[in-house]
Short mmCIF file of C-alpha atoms in Angstrom, two decimals:
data_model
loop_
_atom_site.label_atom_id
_atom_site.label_comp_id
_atom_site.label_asym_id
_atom_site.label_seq_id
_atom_site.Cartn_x
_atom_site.Cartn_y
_atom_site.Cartn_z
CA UNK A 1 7.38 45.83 -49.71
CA UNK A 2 9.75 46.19 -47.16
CA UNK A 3 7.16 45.37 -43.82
CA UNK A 4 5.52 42.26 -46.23
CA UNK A 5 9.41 40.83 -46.29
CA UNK A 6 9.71 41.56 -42.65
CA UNK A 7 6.35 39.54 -41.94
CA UNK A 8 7.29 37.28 -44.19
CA UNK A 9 10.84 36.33 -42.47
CA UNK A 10 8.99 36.68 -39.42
CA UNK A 11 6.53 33.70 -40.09
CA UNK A 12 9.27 31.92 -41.37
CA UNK A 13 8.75 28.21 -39.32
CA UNK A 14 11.41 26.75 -37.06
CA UNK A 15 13.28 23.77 -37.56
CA UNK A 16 12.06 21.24 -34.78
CA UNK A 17 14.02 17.97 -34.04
CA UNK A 18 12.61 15.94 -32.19
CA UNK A 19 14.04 12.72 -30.26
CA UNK A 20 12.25 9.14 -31.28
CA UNK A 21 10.10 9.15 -28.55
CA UNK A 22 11.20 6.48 -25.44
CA UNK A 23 15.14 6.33 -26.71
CA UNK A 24 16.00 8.34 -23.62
CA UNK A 25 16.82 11.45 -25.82
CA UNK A 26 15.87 14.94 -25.03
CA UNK A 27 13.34 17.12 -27.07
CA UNK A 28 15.59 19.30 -28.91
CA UNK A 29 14.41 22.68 -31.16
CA UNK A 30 16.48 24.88 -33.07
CA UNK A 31 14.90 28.24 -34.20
CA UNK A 32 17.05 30.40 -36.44
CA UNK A 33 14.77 33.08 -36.53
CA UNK A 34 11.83 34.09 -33.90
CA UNK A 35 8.44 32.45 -35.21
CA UNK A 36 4.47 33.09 -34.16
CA UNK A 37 4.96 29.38 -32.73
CA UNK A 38 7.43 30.36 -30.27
CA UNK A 39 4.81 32.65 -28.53
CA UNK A 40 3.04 29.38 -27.32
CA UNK A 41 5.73 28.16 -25.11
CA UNK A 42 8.33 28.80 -22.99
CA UNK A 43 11.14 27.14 -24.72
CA UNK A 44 10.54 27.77 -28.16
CA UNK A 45 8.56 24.81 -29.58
CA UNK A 46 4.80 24.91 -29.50
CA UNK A 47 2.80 22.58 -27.32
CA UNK A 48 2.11 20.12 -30.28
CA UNK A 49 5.29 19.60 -30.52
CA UNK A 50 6.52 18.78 -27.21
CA UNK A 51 6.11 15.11 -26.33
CA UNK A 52 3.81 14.09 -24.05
CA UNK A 53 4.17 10.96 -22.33
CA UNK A 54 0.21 9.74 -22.22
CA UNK A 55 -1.33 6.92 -19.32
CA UNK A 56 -1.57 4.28 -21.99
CA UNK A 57 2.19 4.88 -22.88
CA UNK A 58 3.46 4.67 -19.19
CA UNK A 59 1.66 1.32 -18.58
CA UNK A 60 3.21 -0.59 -21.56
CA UNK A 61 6.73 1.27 -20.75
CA UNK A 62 6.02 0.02 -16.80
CA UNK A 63 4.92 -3.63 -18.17
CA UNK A 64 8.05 -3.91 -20.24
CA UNK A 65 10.40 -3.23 -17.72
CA UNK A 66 8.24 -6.06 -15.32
CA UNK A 67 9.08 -8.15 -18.07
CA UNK A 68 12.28 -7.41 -18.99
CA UNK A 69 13.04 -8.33 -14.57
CA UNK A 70 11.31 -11.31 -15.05
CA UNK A 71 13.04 -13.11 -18.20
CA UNK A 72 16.55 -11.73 -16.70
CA UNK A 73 16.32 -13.97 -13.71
CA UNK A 74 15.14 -16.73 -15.81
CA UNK A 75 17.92 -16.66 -18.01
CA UNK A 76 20.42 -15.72 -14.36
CA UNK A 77 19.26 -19.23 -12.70
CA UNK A 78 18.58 -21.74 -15.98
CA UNK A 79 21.58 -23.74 -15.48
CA UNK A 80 22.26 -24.02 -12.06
CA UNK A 81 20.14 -27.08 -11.31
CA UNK A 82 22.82 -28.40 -14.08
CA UNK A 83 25.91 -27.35 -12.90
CA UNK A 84 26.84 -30.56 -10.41
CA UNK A 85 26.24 -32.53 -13.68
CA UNK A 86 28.27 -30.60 -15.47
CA UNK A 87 31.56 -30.74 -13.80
CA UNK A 88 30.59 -34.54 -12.88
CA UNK A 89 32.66 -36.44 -15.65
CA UNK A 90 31.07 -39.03 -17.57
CA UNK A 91 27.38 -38.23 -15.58
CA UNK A 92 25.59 -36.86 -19.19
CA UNK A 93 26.81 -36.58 -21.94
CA UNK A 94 27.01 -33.29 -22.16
CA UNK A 95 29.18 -32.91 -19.02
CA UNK A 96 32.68 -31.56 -19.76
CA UNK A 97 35.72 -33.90 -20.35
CA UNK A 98 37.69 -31.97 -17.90
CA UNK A 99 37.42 -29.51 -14.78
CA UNK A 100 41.02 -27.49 -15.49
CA UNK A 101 42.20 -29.68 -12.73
CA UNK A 102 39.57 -28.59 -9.84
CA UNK A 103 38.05 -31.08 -7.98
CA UNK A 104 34.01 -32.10 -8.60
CA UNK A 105 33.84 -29.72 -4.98
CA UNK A 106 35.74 -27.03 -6.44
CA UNK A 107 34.12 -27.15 -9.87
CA UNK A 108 30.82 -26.73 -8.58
CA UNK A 109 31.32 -24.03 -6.59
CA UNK A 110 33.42 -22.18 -9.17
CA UNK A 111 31.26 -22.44 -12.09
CA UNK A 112 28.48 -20.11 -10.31
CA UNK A 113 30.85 -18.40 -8.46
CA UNK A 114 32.02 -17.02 -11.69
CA UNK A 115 28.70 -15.50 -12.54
CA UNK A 116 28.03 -14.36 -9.12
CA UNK A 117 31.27 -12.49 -9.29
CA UNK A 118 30.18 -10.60 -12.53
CA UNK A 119 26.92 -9.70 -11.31
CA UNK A 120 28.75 -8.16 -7.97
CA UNK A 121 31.18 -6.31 -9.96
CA UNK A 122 28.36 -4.88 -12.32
CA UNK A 123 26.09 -4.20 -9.48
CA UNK A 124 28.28 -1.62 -7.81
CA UNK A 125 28.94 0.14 -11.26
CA UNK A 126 25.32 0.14 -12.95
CA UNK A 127 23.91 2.53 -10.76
CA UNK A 128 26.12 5.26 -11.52
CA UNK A 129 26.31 4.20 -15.11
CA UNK A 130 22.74 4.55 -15.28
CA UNK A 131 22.73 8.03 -13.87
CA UNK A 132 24.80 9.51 -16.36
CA UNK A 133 23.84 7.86 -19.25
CA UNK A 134 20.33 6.87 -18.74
CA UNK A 135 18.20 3.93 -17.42
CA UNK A 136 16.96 2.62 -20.34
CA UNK A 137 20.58 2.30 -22.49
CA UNK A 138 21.53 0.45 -18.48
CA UNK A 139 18.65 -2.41 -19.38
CA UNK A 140 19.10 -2.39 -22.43
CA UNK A 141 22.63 -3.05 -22.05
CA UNK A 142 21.79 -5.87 -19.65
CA UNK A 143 19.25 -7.25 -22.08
CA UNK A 144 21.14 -8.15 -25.41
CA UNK A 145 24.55 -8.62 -23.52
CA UNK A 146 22.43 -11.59 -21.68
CA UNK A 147 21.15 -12.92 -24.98
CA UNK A 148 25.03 -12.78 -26.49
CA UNK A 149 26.70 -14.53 -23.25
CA UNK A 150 23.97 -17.12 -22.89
CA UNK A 151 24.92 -18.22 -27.04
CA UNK A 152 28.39 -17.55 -26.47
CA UNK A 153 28.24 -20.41 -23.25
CA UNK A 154 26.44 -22.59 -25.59
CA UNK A 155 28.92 -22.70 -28.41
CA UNK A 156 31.83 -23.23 -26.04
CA UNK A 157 29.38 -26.00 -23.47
CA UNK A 158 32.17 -28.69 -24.03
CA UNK A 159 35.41 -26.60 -22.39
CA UNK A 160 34.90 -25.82 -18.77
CA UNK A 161 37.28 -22.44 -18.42
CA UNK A 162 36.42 -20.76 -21.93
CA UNK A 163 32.38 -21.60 -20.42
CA UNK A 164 33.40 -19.67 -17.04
CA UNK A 165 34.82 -16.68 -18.59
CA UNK A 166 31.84 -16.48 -20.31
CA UNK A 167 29.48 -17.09 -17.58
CA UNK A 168 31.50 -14.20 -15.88
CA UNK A 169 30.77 -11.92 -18.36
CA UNK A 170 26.98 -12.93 -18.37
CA UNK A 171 26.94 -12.32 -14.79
CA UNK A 172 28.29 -8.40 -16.09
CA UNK A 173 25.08 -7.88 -18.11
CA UNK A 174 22.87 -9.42 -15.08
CA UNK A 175 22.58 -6.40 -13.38
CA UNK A 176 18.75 -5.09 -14.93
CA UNK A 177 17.51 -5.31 -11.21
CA UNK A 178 19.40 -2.40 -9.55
CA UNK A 179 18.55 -0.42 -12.75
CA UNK A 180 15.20 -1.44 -13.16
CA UNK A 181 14.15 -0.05 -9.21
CA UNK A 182 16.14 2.93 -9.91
CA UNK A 183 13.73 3.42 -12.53
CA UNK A 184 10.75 2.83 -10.55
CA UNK A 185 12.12 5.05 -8.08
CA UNK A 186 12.37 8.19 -11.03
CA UNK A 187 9.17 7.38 -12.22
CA UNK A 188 6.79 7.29 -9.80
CA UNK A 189 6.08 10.57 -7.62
CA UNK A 190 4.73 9.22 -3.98
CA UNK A 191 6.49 7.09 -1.80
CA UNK A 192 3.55 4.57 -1.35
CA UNK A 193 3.62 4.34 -5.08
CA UNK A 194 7.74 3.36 -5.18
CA UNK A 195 7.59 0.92 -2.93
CA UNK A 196 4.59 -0.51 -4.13
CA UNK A 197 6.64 -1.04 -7.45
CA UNK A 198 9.93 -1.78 -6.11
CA UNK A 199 8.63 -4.40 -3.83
CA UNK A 200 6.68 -6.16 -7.09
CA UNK A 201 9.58 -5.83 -9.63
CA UNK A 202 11.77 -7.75 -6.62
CA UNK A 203 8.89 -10.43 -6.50
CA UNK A 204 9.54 -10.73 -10.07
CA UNK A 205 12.78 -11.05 -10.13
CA UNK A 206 12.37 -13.97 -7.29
CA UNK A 207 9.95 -15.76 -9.47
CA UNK A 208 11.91 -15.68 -12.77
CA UNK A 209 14.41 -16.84 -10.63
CA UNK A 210 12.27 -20.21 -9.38
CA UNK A 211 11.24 -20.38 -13.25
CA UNK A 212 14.77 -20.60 -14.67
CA UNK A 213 15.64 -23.81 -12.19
CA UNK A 214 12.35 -25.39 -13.04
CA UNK A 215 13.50 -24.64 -16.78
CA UNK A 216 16.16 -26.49 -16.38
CA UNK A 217 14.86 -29.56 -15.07
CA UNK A 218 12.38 -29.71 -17.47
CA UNK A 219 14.21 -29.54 -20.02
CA UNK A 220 17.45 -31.99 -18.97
CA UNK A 221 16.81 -34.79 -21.46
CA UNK A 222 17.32 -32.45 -24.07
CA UNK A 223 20.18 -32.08 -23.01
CA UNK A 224 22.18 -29.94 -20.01
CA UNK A 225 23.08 -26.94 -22.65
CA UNK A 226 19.96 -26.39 -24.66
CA UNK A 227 18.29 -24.61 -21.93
CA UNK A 228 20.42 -21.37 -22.31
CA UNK A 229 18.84 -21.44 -26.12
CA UNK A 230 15.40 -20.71 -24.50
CA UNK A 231 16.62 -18.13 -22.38
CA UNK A 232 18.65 -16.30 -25.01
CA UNK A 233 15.40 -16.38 -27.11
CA UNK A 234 13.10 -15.02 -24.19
CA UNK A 235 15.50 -12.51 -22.97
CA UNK A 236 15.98 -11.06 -27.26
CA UNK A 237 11.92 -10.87 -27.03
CA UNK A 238 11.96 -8.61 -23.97
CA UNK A 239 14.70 -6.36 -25.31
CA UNK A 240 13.01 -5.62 -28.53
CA UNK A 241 10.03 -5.43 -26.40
CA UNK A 242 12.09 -2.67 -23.92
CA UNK A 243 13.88 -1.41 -27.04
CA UNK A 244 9.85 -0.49 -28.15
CA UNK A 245 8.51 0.66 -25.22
CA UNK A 246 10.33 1.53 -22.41
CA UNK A 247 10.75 4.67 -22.05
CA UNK A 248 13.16 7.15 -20.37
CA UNK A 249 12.28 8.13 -16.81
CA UNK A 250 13.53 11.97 -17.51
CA UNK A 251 11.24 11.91 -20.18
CA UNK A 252 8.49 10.89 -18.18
CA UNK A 253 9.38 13.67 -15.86
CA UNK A 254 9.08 16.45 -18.02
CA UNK A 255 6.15 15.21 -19.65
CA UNK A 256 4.46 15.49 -16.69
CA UNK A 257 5.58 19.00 -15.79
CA UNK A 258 4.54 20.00 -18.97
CA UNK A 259 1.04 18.69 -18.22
CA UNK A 260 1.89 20.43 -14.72
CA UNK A 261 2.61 23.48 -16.22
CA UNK A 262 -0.33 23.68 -18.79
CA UNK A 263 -2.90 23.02 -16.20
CA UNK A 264 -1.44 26.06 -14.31
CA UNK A 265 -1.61 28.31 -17.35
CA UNK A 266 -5.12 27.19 -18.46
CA UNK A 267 -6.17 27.68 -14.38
CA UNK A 268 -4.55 31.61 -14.54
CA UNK A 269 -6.27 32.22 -18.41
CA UNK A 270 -9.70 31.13 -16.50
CA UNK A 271 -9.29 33.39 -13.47
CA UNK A 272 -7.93 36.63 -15.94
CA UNK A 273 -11.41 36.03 -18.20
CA UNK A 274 -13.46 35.95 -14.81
CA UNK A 275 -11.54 39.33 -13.91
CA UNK A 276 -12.66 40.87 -17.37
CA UNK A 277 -15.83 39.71 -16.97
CA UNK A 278 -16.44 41.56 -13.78
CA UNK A 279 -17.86 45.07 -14.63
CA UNK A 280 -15.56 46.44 -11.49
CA UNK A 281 -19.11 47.76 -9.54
CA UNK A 282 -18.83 46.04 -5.93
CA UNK A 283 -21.99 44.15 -4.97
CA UNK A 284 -23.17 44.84 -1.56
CA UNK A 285 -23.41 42.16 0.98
CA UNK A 286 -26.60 43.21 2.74
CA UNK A 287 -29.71 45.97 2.00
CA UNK A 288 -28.94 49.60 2.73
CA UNK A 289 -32.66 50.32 4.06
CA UNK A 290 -31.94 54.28 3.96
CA UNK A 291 -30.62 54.35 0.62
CA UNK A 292 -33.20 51.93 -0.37
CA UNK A 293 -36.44 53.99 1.29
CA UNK A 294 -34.63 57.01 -0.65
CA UNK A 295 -35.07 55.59 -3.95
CA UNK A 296 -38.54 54.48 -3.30
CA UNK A 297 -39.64 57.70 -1.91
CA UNK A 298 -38.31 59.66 -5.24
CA UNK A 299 -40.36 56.86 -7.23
CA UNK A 300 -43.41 57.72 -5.60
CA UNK A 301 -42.64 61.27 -6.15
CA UNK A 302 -41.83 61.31 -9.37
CA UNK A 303 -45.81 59.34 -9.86
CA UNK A 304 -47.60 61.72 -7.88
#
């Protein structure tokens, strides 16, 4: 009785938590008491139960991020065609009833100013952010604090300083570029393959860019405002898109040193079997003719 309750604590399974796969958080597992699964790897969880970051997975997560660049700088550059008409008094109707007592020269340079100021600010920040808490929170960050500033700029589009403190902030959640080629840079393993990526998710960035001005001209007889509607609404897609399927670079990294690691231990299980498979007898290279006329001599013999 005694050795079935031992064997019987012994196959006792471990409690395995696991991390929703792409959130940025580790694989964890917690084992109170030493299970048969534990033989199977190295730290304690079995291989079915370590994530594993697949091709298929790593292409959406890659796409995500492209688009994620690419609705950022849209949403960065969709009123800037507008801003001379905004400060210009009594040009549209939407443009604001008063500057805070700046000049139209003044105005116009301030009111992008302002969001080139918070993208600066964030810029030098976001990269160490990132590091310590992870790329993915970084963008996401970016993402839905663009959406929130864009609809915040809209609701106050008839007062020109409460719309500049805003725009400032939006310009603290534009910083997705630095983060997103930090991330290309943890991601991919060769240095042809980095800036390959890096030099694409820039391109991006410069289109979105082009796409938010023509945006904006499109769209001026609705009216000189509405446009940062449309890019709130584009930039909430791609951060429920991200929020999907972006996933953290770390993880990335150790799924593929698992992989790594597996195809190492399957190549050393293959070369033990061939070992046990050899009967240990050396095979000669060439014909020993003496030996050989030996044994054919006491064949004869052994006829005769």
């Amino acid at each position: 009785m005694a050795e079935a309750s031992s064997s019987a604590a012994d196959m006792e399974p471990m409690e395995v938590k696991l991390s929703e796969a792409g959130t940025g958080g580790d694989t964890k597992a917690t084992s109170p008491k030493k299970s048969l699964l534990s033989c199977c790897s190295k730290n304690g969880v079995a291989a079915y139960q370590e994530m594993y970051i697949s091709p298929k997975v790593f292409k959406k997560s890659m796409w995500a991020l492209r688009f994620a660049v690419f609705v950022d700088a849209i949403a960065g550059t969709i009123e800037q065609p507008n801003y001379p008409i905004m400060v210009l008094k009594g040009a549209h109707p939407d443009s604001f009833p008063t500057t805070g007592g700046l000049d139209f020269a003044a105005a116009t340079y301030f009111v992008p100013m302002s969001a080139l100021l918070g993208v600066a600010i964030a810029s030098l920040v976001i990269g160490t952010m990132s590091d310590r808490v992870g790329r993915k929170p970084c963008i996401l960050l970016c993402l839905y604090g663009t959406v929130v500033g864009c609809i915040l700029k809209f609701i106050f589009k008839f007062s020109f300083w409460p719309y500049c403190a805003f725009n400032f902030i939006n310009g603290l959640m534009s910083a997705s570029v630095p983060v997103s080629l930090a991330y290309a840079g943890d991601v991919y393993e060769t240095k042809l393959e980095k800036d390959n990526e890096i030099g694409l998710l820039v391109g991006i960035s410069m289109l979105g860019s082009a796409g938010g001005g023509i945006i904006a001209i499109l769209m001026e007889t609705q009216g000189l405002f509405v446009p940062l509607l449309v890019g709130s609404g584009i930039v909430f897609i791609a951060a429920v898109t991200a929020t999907k399927y972006l996933v953290e670079p770390k993880d990335i990294i150790a799924s593929r040193n698992r992989e790594k690691e597996q195809q190492r231990e399957e190549a050393e299980l293959g070369e033990t079997f061939e070992e046990e498979e050899d009967d240990g007898i050396p095979v000669p290279e060439t014909l020993n003719y003496k030996i050989f006329s030996i044994i054919l001599c006491g064949a004869l013999g052994d006829n005769v």
